[in-house]
Amino acid sequence: MTAYSSPMKPLNILHVASHNVIQAGGAIQMMRLARGLKERGHHVVCAFNIRQDDDIPGRGTFTPLHEAGIETLSFPMQRLQKYNGMLRFRRLLSARRFDVVHAHR
């Protein structure tokens, strides 16, 4: 058992940010929270916005999440592309059956 172990069943948690990179307040807070929850034994996934000009999702800023073993996903959340993103997001929610969906911002 780790210092953070809990007798309850680990939760399946999805964090959603409207940011496309981790470099400002809300995205940094989400990253810290996700890493802390992962350390406590929960399964954590983080979903971010992806913009049309983003050739690489997160532009390298997702590394701390990946190093912690946290899966990252990107969905378009603006303009016309958002409709396809919403459909993919809805499918993700149905398939993964998250216990908690925490929307940031």
CSV table of N, CA, C and O in Angstrom, one decimal:
chain,number,residue,atom,x,y,z
A,1,MET,N,0.8,-1.2,0.0
A,1,MET,CA,0.0,0.0,0.0
A,1,MET,C,0.9,1.3,0.0
A,1,MET,O,1.8,1.3,0.7
A,2,THR,N,0.5,2.2,-0.8
A,2,THR,CA,1.2,3.5,-0.8
A,2,THR,C,0.6,4.4,0.3
A,2,THR,O,-0.4,4.1,0.9
A,3,ALA,N,1.3,5.5,0.4
A,3,ALA,CA,0.8,6.5,1.4
A,3,ALA,C,-0.6,7.0,1.1
A,3,ALA,O,-1.3,7.5,1.9
A,4,TYR,N,-0.9,6.9,-0.2
A,4,TYR,CA,-2.2,7.5,-0.7
A,4,TYR,C,-3.2,6.4,-0.9
A,4,TYR,O,-4.3,6.6,-1.4
A,5,SER,N,-2.9,5.2,-0.5
A,5,SER,CA,-3.9,4.1,-0.8
A,5,SER,C,-5.2,4.3,-0.1
A,5,SER,O,-5.3,4.9,1.0
A,6,SER,N,-6.2,3.8,-0.7
A,6,SER,CA,-7.6,4.0,-0.1
A,6,SER,C,-8.3,2.6,-0.3
A,6,SER,O,-8.1,1.9,-1.2
A,7,PRO,N,-9.2,2.3,0.7
A,7,PRO,CA,-9.9,1.0,0.6
A,7,PRO,C,-11.0,1.0,-0.5
A,7,PRO,O,-11.4,0.0,-0.8
A,8,MET,N,-11.3,2.2,-1.0
A,8,MET,CA,-12.4,2.2,-2.0
A,8,MET,C,-11.9,1.9,-3.4
A,8,MET,O,-10.7,2.0,-3.6
A,9,LYS,N,-12.8,1.4,-4.2
A,9,LYS,CA,-12.5,1.1,-5.6
A,9,LYS,C,-12.0,2.3,-6.3
A,9,LYS,O,-12.5,3.4,-6.2
A,10,PRO,N,-10.9,2.1,-7.2
A,10,PRO,CA,-10.4,3.2,-8.0
A,10,PRO,C,-11.5,3.7,-8.9
A,10,PRO,O,-12.2,3.0,-9.5
A,11,LEU,N,-11.5,5.0,-9.1
A,11,LEU,CA,-12.5,5.7,-10.0
A,11,LEU,C,-11.9,5.8,-11.4
A,11,LEU,O,-10.7,5.9,-11.6
A,12,ASN,N,-12.8,5.8,-12.4
A,12,ASN,CA,-12.4,6.0,-13.8
A,12,ASN,C,-12.8,7.5,-14.1
A,12,ASN,O,-14.0,7.8,-14.1
A,13,ILE,N,-11.8,8.3,-14.2
A,13,ILE,CA,-12.0,9.8,-14.2
A,13,ILE,C,-11.5,10.4,-15.5
A,13,ILE,O,-10.4,10.1,-16.0
A,14,LEU,N,-12.4,11.2,-16.1
A,14,LEU,CA,-12.0,12.0,-17.3
A,14,LEU,C,-12.0,13.5,-17.0
A,14,LEU,O,-12.9,14.0,-16.4
A,15,HIS,N,-10.9,14.1,-17.3
A,15,HIS,CA,-10.7,15.5,-17.1
A,15,HIS,C,-10.8,16.1,-18.6
A,15,HIS,O,-10.1,15.6,-19.5
A,16,VAL,N,-11.5,17.2,-18.7
A,16,VAL,CA,-11.7,17.8,-20.0
A,16,VAL,C,-11.3,19.3,-19.9
A,16,VAL,O,-11.8,20.0,-19.0
A,17,ALA,N,-10.5,19.8,-20.8
A,17,ALA,CA,-10.0,21.2,-20.8
A,17,ALA,C,-10.3,21.8,-22.2
A,17,ALA,O,-10.2,21.1,-23.2
A,18,SER,N,-10.6,23.0,-22.2
A,18,SER,CA,-10.8,23.7,-23.5
A,18,SER,C,-9.4,24.2,-24.0
A,18,SER,O,-9.4,24.7,-25.2
A,19,HIS,N,-8.4,24.0,-23.3
A,19,HIS,CA,-7.0,24.4,-23.7
A,19,HIS,C,-6.5,23.4,-24.7
A,19,HIS,O,-6.9,22.2,-24.7
A,20,ASN,N,-5.6,23.8,-25.5
A,20,ASN,CA,-4.9,22.8,-26.4
A,20,ASN,C,-3.5,22.5,-26.0
A,20,ASN,O,-2.9,21.6,-26.6
A,21,VAL,N,-3.0,23.2,-25.0
A,21,VAL,CA,-1.7,23.0,-24.5
A,21,VAL,C,-1.7,23.2,-22.9
A,21,VAL,O,-2.6,23.8,-22.4
A,22,ILE,N,-0.7,22.6,-22.3
A,22,ILE,CA,-0.6,22.9,-20.8
A,22,ILE,C,0.5,23.9,-20.6
A,22,ILE,O,1.7,23.7,-20.6
A,23,GLN,N,0.0,25.2,-20.5
A,23,GLN,CA,1.0,26.3,-20.2
A,23,GLN,C,0.4,27.4,-19.4
A,23,GLN,O,1.1,28.3,-19.1
A,24,ALA,N,-0.9,27.3,-19.1
A,24,ALA,CA,-1.6,28.4,-18.3
A,24,ALA,C,-2.3,27.8,-17.2
A,24,ALA,O,-2.5,26.6,-17.1
A,25,GLY,N,-2.8,28.7,-16.3
A,25,GLY,CA,-3.5,28.3,-15.1
A,25,GLY,C,-4.4,27.1,-15.0
A,25,GLY,O,-4.1,26.1,-14.3
A,26,GLY,N,-5.5,27.1,-15.8
A,26,GLY,CA,-6.5,26.0,-15.7
A,26,GLY,C,-5.9,24.7,-16.2
A,26,GLY,O,-6.2,23.7,-15.6
A,27,ALA,N,-5.1,24.7,-17.2
A,27,ALA,CA,-4.5,23.5,-17.8
A,27,ALA,C,-3.5,22.9,-16.8
A,27,ALA,O,-3.4,21.7,-16.6
A,28,ILE,N,-2.7,23.8,-16.2
A,28,ILE,CA,-1.7,23.4,-15.2
A,28,ILE,C,-2.4,22.8,-14.0
A,28,ILE,O,-2.0,21.8,-13.4
A,29,GLN,N,-3.5,23.4,-13.5
A,29,GLN,CA,-4.2,22.9,-12.4
A,29,GLN,C,-4.8,21.5,-12.7
A,29,GLN,O,-4.8,20.6,-11.9
A,30,MET,N,-5.3,21.4,-13.9
A,30,MET,CA,-5.9,20.1,-14.3
A,30,MET,C,-4.8,19.0,-14.3
A,30,MET,O,-5.0,17.9,-13.9
A,31,MET,N,-3.6,19.3,-14.9
A,31,MET,CA,-2.5,18.4,-14.9
A,31,MET,C,-2.1,18.0,-13.5
A,31,MET,O,-1.9,16.8,-13.2
A,32,ARG,N,-2.0,18.9,-12.6
A,32,ARG,CA,-1.6,18.6,-11.2
A,32,ARG,C,-2.7,17.7,-10.5
A,32,ARG,O,-2.3,16.7,-9.8
A,33,LEU,N,-3.9,18.0,-10.7
A,33,LEU,CA,-5.0,17.2,-10.2
A,33,LEU,C,-5.0,15.8,-10.8
A,33,LEU,O,-5.1,14.8,-10.0
A,34,ALA,N,-4.8,15.7,-12.1
A,34,ALA,CA,-4.8,14.4,-12.7
A,34,ALA,C,-3.7,13.6,-12.2
A,34,ALA,O,-3.8,12.4,-11.9
A,35,ARG,N,-2.5,14.1,-12.1
A,35,ARG,CA,-1.3,13.4,-11.6
A,35,ARG,C,-1.6,12.9,-10.1
A,35,ARG,O,-1.2,11.8,-9.8
A,36,GLY,N,-2.1,13.8,-9.3
A,36,GLY,CA,-2.4,13.5,-7.9
A,36,GLY,C,-3.4,12.3,-7.8
A,36,GLY,O,-3.2,11.4,-7.0
A,37,LEU,N,-4.4,12.4,-8.6
A,37,LEU,CA,-5.4,11.3,-8.6
A,37,LEU,C,-4.8,10.0,-9.1
A,37,LEU,O,-5.1,8.9,-8.6
A,38,LYS,N,-4.0,10.0,-10.1
A,38,LYS,CA,-3.3,8.8,-10.6
A,38,LYS,C,-2.4,8.2,-9.5
A,38,LYS,O,-2.4,7.0,-9.3
A,39,GLU,N,-1.7,9.1,-8.8
A,39,GLU,CA,-0.8,8.6,-7.7
A,39,GLU,C,-1.7,7.9,-6.6
A,39,GLU,O,-1.2,7.0,-5.9
A,40,ARG,N,-2.9,8.3,-6.5
A,40,ARG,CA,-3.8,7.7,-5.5
A,40,ARG,C,-4.5,6.4,-6.0
A,40,ARG,O,-5.3,5.9,-5.3
A,41,GLY,N,-4.1,6.0,-7.2
A,41,GLY,CA,-4.6,4.8,-7.7
A,41,GLY,C,-5.8,4.8,-8.6
A,41,GLY,O,-6.3,3.8,-9.0
A,42,HIS,N,-6.2,6.0,-9.0
A,42,HIS,CA,-7.4,6.1,-9.9
A,42,HIS,C,-6.9,6.0,-11.3
A,42,HIS,O,-5.8,6.3,-11.7
A,43,HIS,N,-7.8,5.6,-12.2
A,43,HIS,CA,-7.6,5.6,-13.7
A,43,HIS,C,-8.0,7.0,-14.2
A,43,HIS,O,-9.1,7.4,-14.0
A,44,VAL,N,-7.0,7.7,-14.8
A,44,VAL,CA,-7.3,9.1,-15.2
A,44,VAL,C,-7.0,9.3,-16.7
A,44,VAL,O,-6.0,8.8,-17.2
A,45,VAL,N,-7.9,9.9,-17.4
A,45,VAL,CA,-7.7,10.3,-18.8
A,45,VAL,C,-7.9,11.8,-18.9
A,45,VAL,O,-8.8,12.3,-18.3
A,46,CYS,N,-7.1,12.5,-19.7
A,46,CYS,CA,-7.3,13.9,-19.9
A,46,CYS,C,-7.6,14.2,-21.4
A,46,CYS,O,-6.9,13.7,-22.3
A,47,ALA,N,-8.6,15.0,-21.7
A,47,ALA,CA,-9.0,15.4,-23.0
A,47,ALA,C,-8.8,16.9,-23.2
A,47,ALA,O,-9.2,17.7,-22.3
A,48,PHE,N,-8.2,17.2,-24.3
A,48,PHE,CA,-7.9,18.6,-24.6
A,48,PHE,C,-8.5,19.0,-25.9
A,48,PHE,O,-8.8,18.2,-26.8
A,49,ASN,N,-8.6,20.3,-26.1
A,49,ASN,CA,-8.9,20.9,-27.4
A,49,ASN,C,-7.8,20.7,-28.4
A,49,ASN,O,-6.6,20.6,-28.0
A,50,ILE,N,-8.1,20.5,-29.7
A,50,ILE,CA,-7.1,20.6,-30.7
A,50,ILE,C,-7.6,21.6,-31.7
A,50,ILE,O,-8.7,21.6,-32.1
A,51,ARG,N,-6.6,22.4,-32.1
A,51,ARG,CA,-7.0,23.5,-33.1
A,51,ARG,C,-6.5,23.1,-34.5
A,51,ARG,O,-5.6,22.2,-34.6
A,52,GLN,N,-7.0,23.7,-35.5
A,52,GLN,CA,-6.7,23.4,-36.8
A,52,GLN,C,-5.2,23.5,-37.1
A,52,GLN,O,-4.7,22.8,-37.9
A,53,ASP,N,-4.6,24.5,-36.5
A,53,ASP,CA,-3.1,24.7,-36.8
A,53,ASP,C,-2.2,23.9,-35.9
A,53,ASP,O,-1.0,24.0,-35.9
A,54,ASP,N,-2.8,23.0,-35.0
A,54,ASP,CA,-2.0,22.1,-34.2
A,54,ASP,C,-1.5,20.9,-34.9
A,54,ASP,O,-2.3,20.0,-35.1
A,55,ASP,N,-0.3,20.9,-35.4
A,55,ASP,CA,0.2,19.7,-36.1
A,55,ASP,C,0.5,18.6,-35.1
A,55,ASP,O,0.4,17.4,-35.4
A,56,ILE,N,0.9,18.9,-33.8
A,56,ILE,CA,1.1,17.9,-32.8
A,56,ILE,C,0.2,18.3,-31.6
A,56,ILE,O,0.4,19.4,-31.0
A,57,PRO,N,-0.7,17.4,-31.2
A,57,PRO,CA,-1.6,17.7,-30.1
A,57,PRO,C,-0.7,18.0,-28.8
A,57,PRO,O,0.2,17.3,-28.5
A,58,GLY,N,-1.0,19.1,-28.2
A,58,GLY,CA,-0.3,19.6,-27.0
A,58,GLY,C,1.0,20.2,-27.2
A,58,GLY,O,1.7,20.7,-26.3
A,59,ARG,N,1.5,20.1,-28.4
A,59,ARG,CA,2.8,20.7,-28.8
A,59,ARG,C,3.9,20.3,-27.8
A,59,ARG,O,4.7,21.2,-27.4
A,60,GLY,N,3.9,19.1,-27.3
A,60,GLY,CA,5.0,18.6,-26.4
A,60,GLY,C,4.7,18.9,-24.9
A,60,GLY,O,5.5,18.5,-24.1
A,61,THR,N,3.6,19.6,-24.6
A,61,THR,CA,3.3,20.0,-23.2
A,61,THR,C,2.6,18.8,-22.5
A,61,THR,O,2.5,19.0,-21.2
A,62,PHE,N,2.2,17.8,-23.1
A,62,PHE,CA,1.6,16.7,-22.4
A,62,PHE,C,2.5,15.7,-21.8
A,62,PHE,O,2.1,14.7,-21.1
A,63,THR,N,3.8,15.9,-22.0
A,63,THR,CA,4.9,15.0,-21.5
A,63,THR,C,4.7,14.6,-20.0
A,63,THR,O,4.8,13.5,-19.6
A,64,PRO,N,4.5,15.6,-19.1
A,64,PRO,CA,4.3,15.2,-17.7
A,64,PRO,C,3.1,14.2,-17.4
A,64,PRO,O,3.2,13.4,-16.6
A,65,LEU,N,2.1,14.4,-18.2
A,65,LEU,CA,1.0,13.4,-18.1
A,65,LEU,C,1.4,12.1,-18.6
A,65,LEU,O,1.1,11.0,-18.0
A,66,HIS,N,2.0,12.0,-19.8
A,66,HIS,CA,2.4,10.8,-20.3
A,66,HIS,C,3.4,10.0,-19.4
A,66,HIS,O,3.3,8.8,-19.2
A,67,GLU,N,4.3,10.8,-18.8
A,67,GLU,CA,5.3,10.2,-17.9
A,67,GLU,C,4.6,9.6,-16.6
A,67,GLU,O,5.1,8.7,-16.1
A,68,ALA,N,3.5,10.2,-16.3
A,68,ALA,CA,2.7,9.7,-15.1
A,68,ALA,C,1.8,8.5,-15.5
A,68,ALA,O,1.1,8.0,-14.7
A,69,GLY,N,1.8,8.2,-16.8
A,69,GLY,CA,1.0,7.1,-17.3
A,69,GLY,C,-0.5,7.5,-17.5
A,69,GLY,O,-1.4,6.7,-17.5
A,70,ILE,N,-0.7,8.8,-17.8
A,70,ILE,CA,-2.0,9.3,-18.0
A,70,ILE,C,-2.3,9.4,-19.5
A,70,ILE,O,-1.5,10.1,-20.2
A,71,GLU,N,-3.3,8.8,-20.0
A,71,GLU,CA,-3.7,8.9,-21.4
A,71,GLU,C,-4.2,10.3,-21.7
A,71,GLU,O,-4.9,10.9,-21.0
A,72,THR,N,-3.8,10.9,-22.9
A,72,THR,CA,-4.3,12.2,-23.3
A,72,THR,C,-5.0,12.0,-24.7
A,72,THR,O,-4.5,11.2,-25.5
A,73,LEU,N,-6.1,12.7,-24.8
A,73,LEU,CA,-6.9,12.7,-26.1
A,73,LEU,C,-7.1,14.1,-26.5
A,73,LEU,O,-7.1,15.0,-25.7
A,74,SER,N,-7.3,14.4,-27.8
A,74,SER,CA,-7.6,15.7,-28.3
A,74,SER,C,-8.8,15.7,-29.2
A,74,SER,O,-8.9,14.8,-30.0
A,75,PHE,N,-9.7,16.6,-29.0
A,75,PHE,CA,-10.9,16.8,-29.8
A,75,PHE,C,-11.0,18.2,-30.2
A,75,PHE,O,-10.7,19.1,-29.5
A,76,PRO,N,-11.5,18.4,-31.5
A,76,PRO,CA,-11.7,19.8,-31.9
A,76,PRO,C,-13.0,20.3,-31.1
A,76,PRO,O,-13.9,19.6,-31.0
A,77,MET,N,-12.8,21.5,-30.5
A,77,MET,CA,-13.9,22.1,-29.7
A,77,MET,C,-14.3,23.5,-30.2
A,77,MET,O,-14.9,24.2,-29.5
A,78,GLN,N,-14.0,23.8,-31.5
A,78,GLN,CA,-14.4,25.1,-32.0
A,78,GLN,C,-14.8,25.0,-33.5
A,78,GLN,O,-14.4,24.0,-34.1
A,79,ARG,N,-15.5,25.9,-34.0
A,79,ARG,CA,-15.9,26.1,-35.4
A,79,ARG,C,-16.6,24.8,-35.9
A,79,ARG,O,-17.2,24.0,-35.1
A,80,LEU,N,-16.6,24.6,-37.1
A,80,LEU,CA,-17.3,23.5,-37.7
A,80,LEU,C,-16.8,22.1,-37.3
A,80,LEU,O,-17.5,21.1,-37.2
A,81,GLN,N,-15.4,22.0,-37.0
A,81,GLN,CA,-14.8,20.8,-36.7
A,81,GLN,C,-15.4,20.3,-35.3
A,81,GLN,O,-15.3,19.1,-35.0
A,82,LYS,N,-16.0,21.2,-34.5
A,82,LYS,CA,-16.4,20.7,-33.2
A,82,LYS,C,-17.5,19.7,-33.3
A,82,LYS,O,-17.7,18.9,-32.4
A,83,TYR,N,-18.3,19.6,-34.3
A,83,TYR,CA,-19.4,18.7,-34.4
A,83,TYR,C,-18.8,17.3,-34.5
A,83,TYR,O,-19.3,16.3,-33.9
A,84,ASN,N,-17.8,17.1,-35.4
A,84,ASN,CA,-17.1,15.8,-35.4
A,84,ASN,C,-16.5,15.4,-34.1
A,84,ASN,O,-16.5,14.3,-33.6
A,85,GLY,N,-15.9,16.4,-33.4
A,85,GLY,CA,-15.3,16.3,-32.1
A,85,GLY,C,-16.3,15.9,-31.1
A,85,GLY,O,-16.1,15.0,-30.2
A,86,MET,N,-17.5,16.5,-31.1
A,86,MET,CA,-18.6,16.2,-30.2
A,86,MET,C,-19.0,14.7,-30.3
A,86,MET,O,-19.3,14.0,-29.4
A,87,LEU,N,-19.1,14.3,-31.6
A,87,LEU,CA,-19.5,12.9,-31.8
A,87,LEU,C,-18.5,11.9,-31.3
A,87,LEU,O,-18.8,11.0,-30.7
A,88,ARG,N,-17.2,12.2,-31.6
A,88,ARG,CA,-16.1,11.4,-31.0
A,88,ARG,C,-16.1,11.4,-29.5
A,88,ARG,O,-15.9,10.3,-28.9
A,89,PHE,N,-16.4,12.5,-28.9
A,89,PHE,CA,-16.4,12.7,-27.5
A,89,PHE,C,-17.6,11.9,-26.9
A,89,PHE,O,-17.4,11.2,-25.9
A,90,ARG,N,-18.7,11.9,-27.5
A,90,ARG,CA,-19.9,11.2,-27.1
A,90,ARG,C,-19.6,9.7,-27.1
A,90,ARG,O,-20.0,8.9,-26.2
A,91,ARG,N,-19.0,9.2,-28.2
A,91,ARG,CA,-18.6,7.8,-28.3
A,91,ARG,C,-17.6,7.4,-27.2
A,91,ARG,O,-17.7,6.3,-26.6
A,92,LEU,N,-16.7,8.3,-26.9
A,92,LEU,CA,-15.7,8.0,-25.8
A,92,LEU,C,-16.5,7.9,-24.5
A,92,LEU,O,-16.2,6.9,-23.7
A,93,LEU,N,-17.4,8.8,-24.2
A,93,LEU,CA,-18.2,8.7,-22.9
A,93,LEU,C,-18.9,7.4,-22.8
A,93,LEU,O,-19.0,6.7,-21.8
A,94,SER,N,-19.6,6.9,-23.9
A,94,SER,CA,-20.3,5.7,-24.0
A,94,SER,C,-19.4,4.5,-23.8
A,94,SER,O,-19.7,3.6,-23.0
A,95,ALA,N,-18.3,4.5,-24.5
A,95,ALA,CA,-17.4,3.3,-24.5
A,95,ALA,C,-16.6,3.2,-23.2
A,95,ALA,O,-16.5,2.0,-22.7
A,96,ARG,N,-16.2,4.3,-22.6
A,96,ARG,CA,-15.3,4.2,-21.4
A,96,ARG,C,-16.1,4.2,-20.1
A,96,ARG,O,-15.5,3.8,-19.0
A,97,ARG,N,-17.3,4.6,-20.0
A,97,ARG,CA,-18.1,4.6,-18.8
A,97,ARG,C,-17.4,5.2,-17.6
A,97,ARG,O,-17.2,4.5,-16.6
A,98,PHE,N,-17.1,6.4,-17.7
A,98,PHE,CA,-16.3,7.1,-16.7
A,98,PHE,C,-17.2,7.3,-15.4
A,98,PHE,O,-18.4,7.5,-15.6
A,99,ASP,N,-16.6,7.2,-14.3
A,99,ASP,CA,-17.4,7.5,-13.0
A,99,ASP,C,-17.5,9.0,-12.8
A,99,ASP,O,-18.5,9.4,-12.2
A,100,VAL,N,-16.5,9.7,-13.2
A,100,VAL,CA,-16.4,11.2,-13.0
A,100,VAL,C,-16.0,11.8,-14.3
A,100,VAL,O,-15.0,11.4,-14.9
A,101,VAL,N,-16.7,12.9,-14.8
A,101,VAL,CA,-16.2,13.7,-15.9
A,101,VAL,C,-16.1,15.1,-15.3
A,101,VAL,O,-17.1,15.7,-14.9
A,102,HIS,N,-14.9,15.6,-15.2
A,102,HIS,CA,-14.6,16.9,-14.6
A,102,HIS,C,-14.2,17.9,-15.8
A,102,HIS,O,-13.2,17.7,-16.4
A,103,ALA,N,-15.1,18.8,-16.1
A,103,ALA,CA,-14.9,19.8,-17.1
A,103,ALA,C,-14.2,21.0,-16.5
A,103,ALA,O,-14.8,21.6,-15.6
A,104,HIS,N,-13.1,21.4,-17.0
A,104,HIS,CA,-12.4,22.5,-16.5
A,104,HIS,C,-12.6,23.7,-17.5
A,104,HIS,O,-12.4,23.5,-18.7
A,105,ARG,N,-13.1,24.8,-17.0
A,105,ARG,CA,-13.4,26.0,-17.8
A,105,ARG,C,-14.6,25.8,-18.6
A,105,ARG,O,-14.7,25.8,-19.7
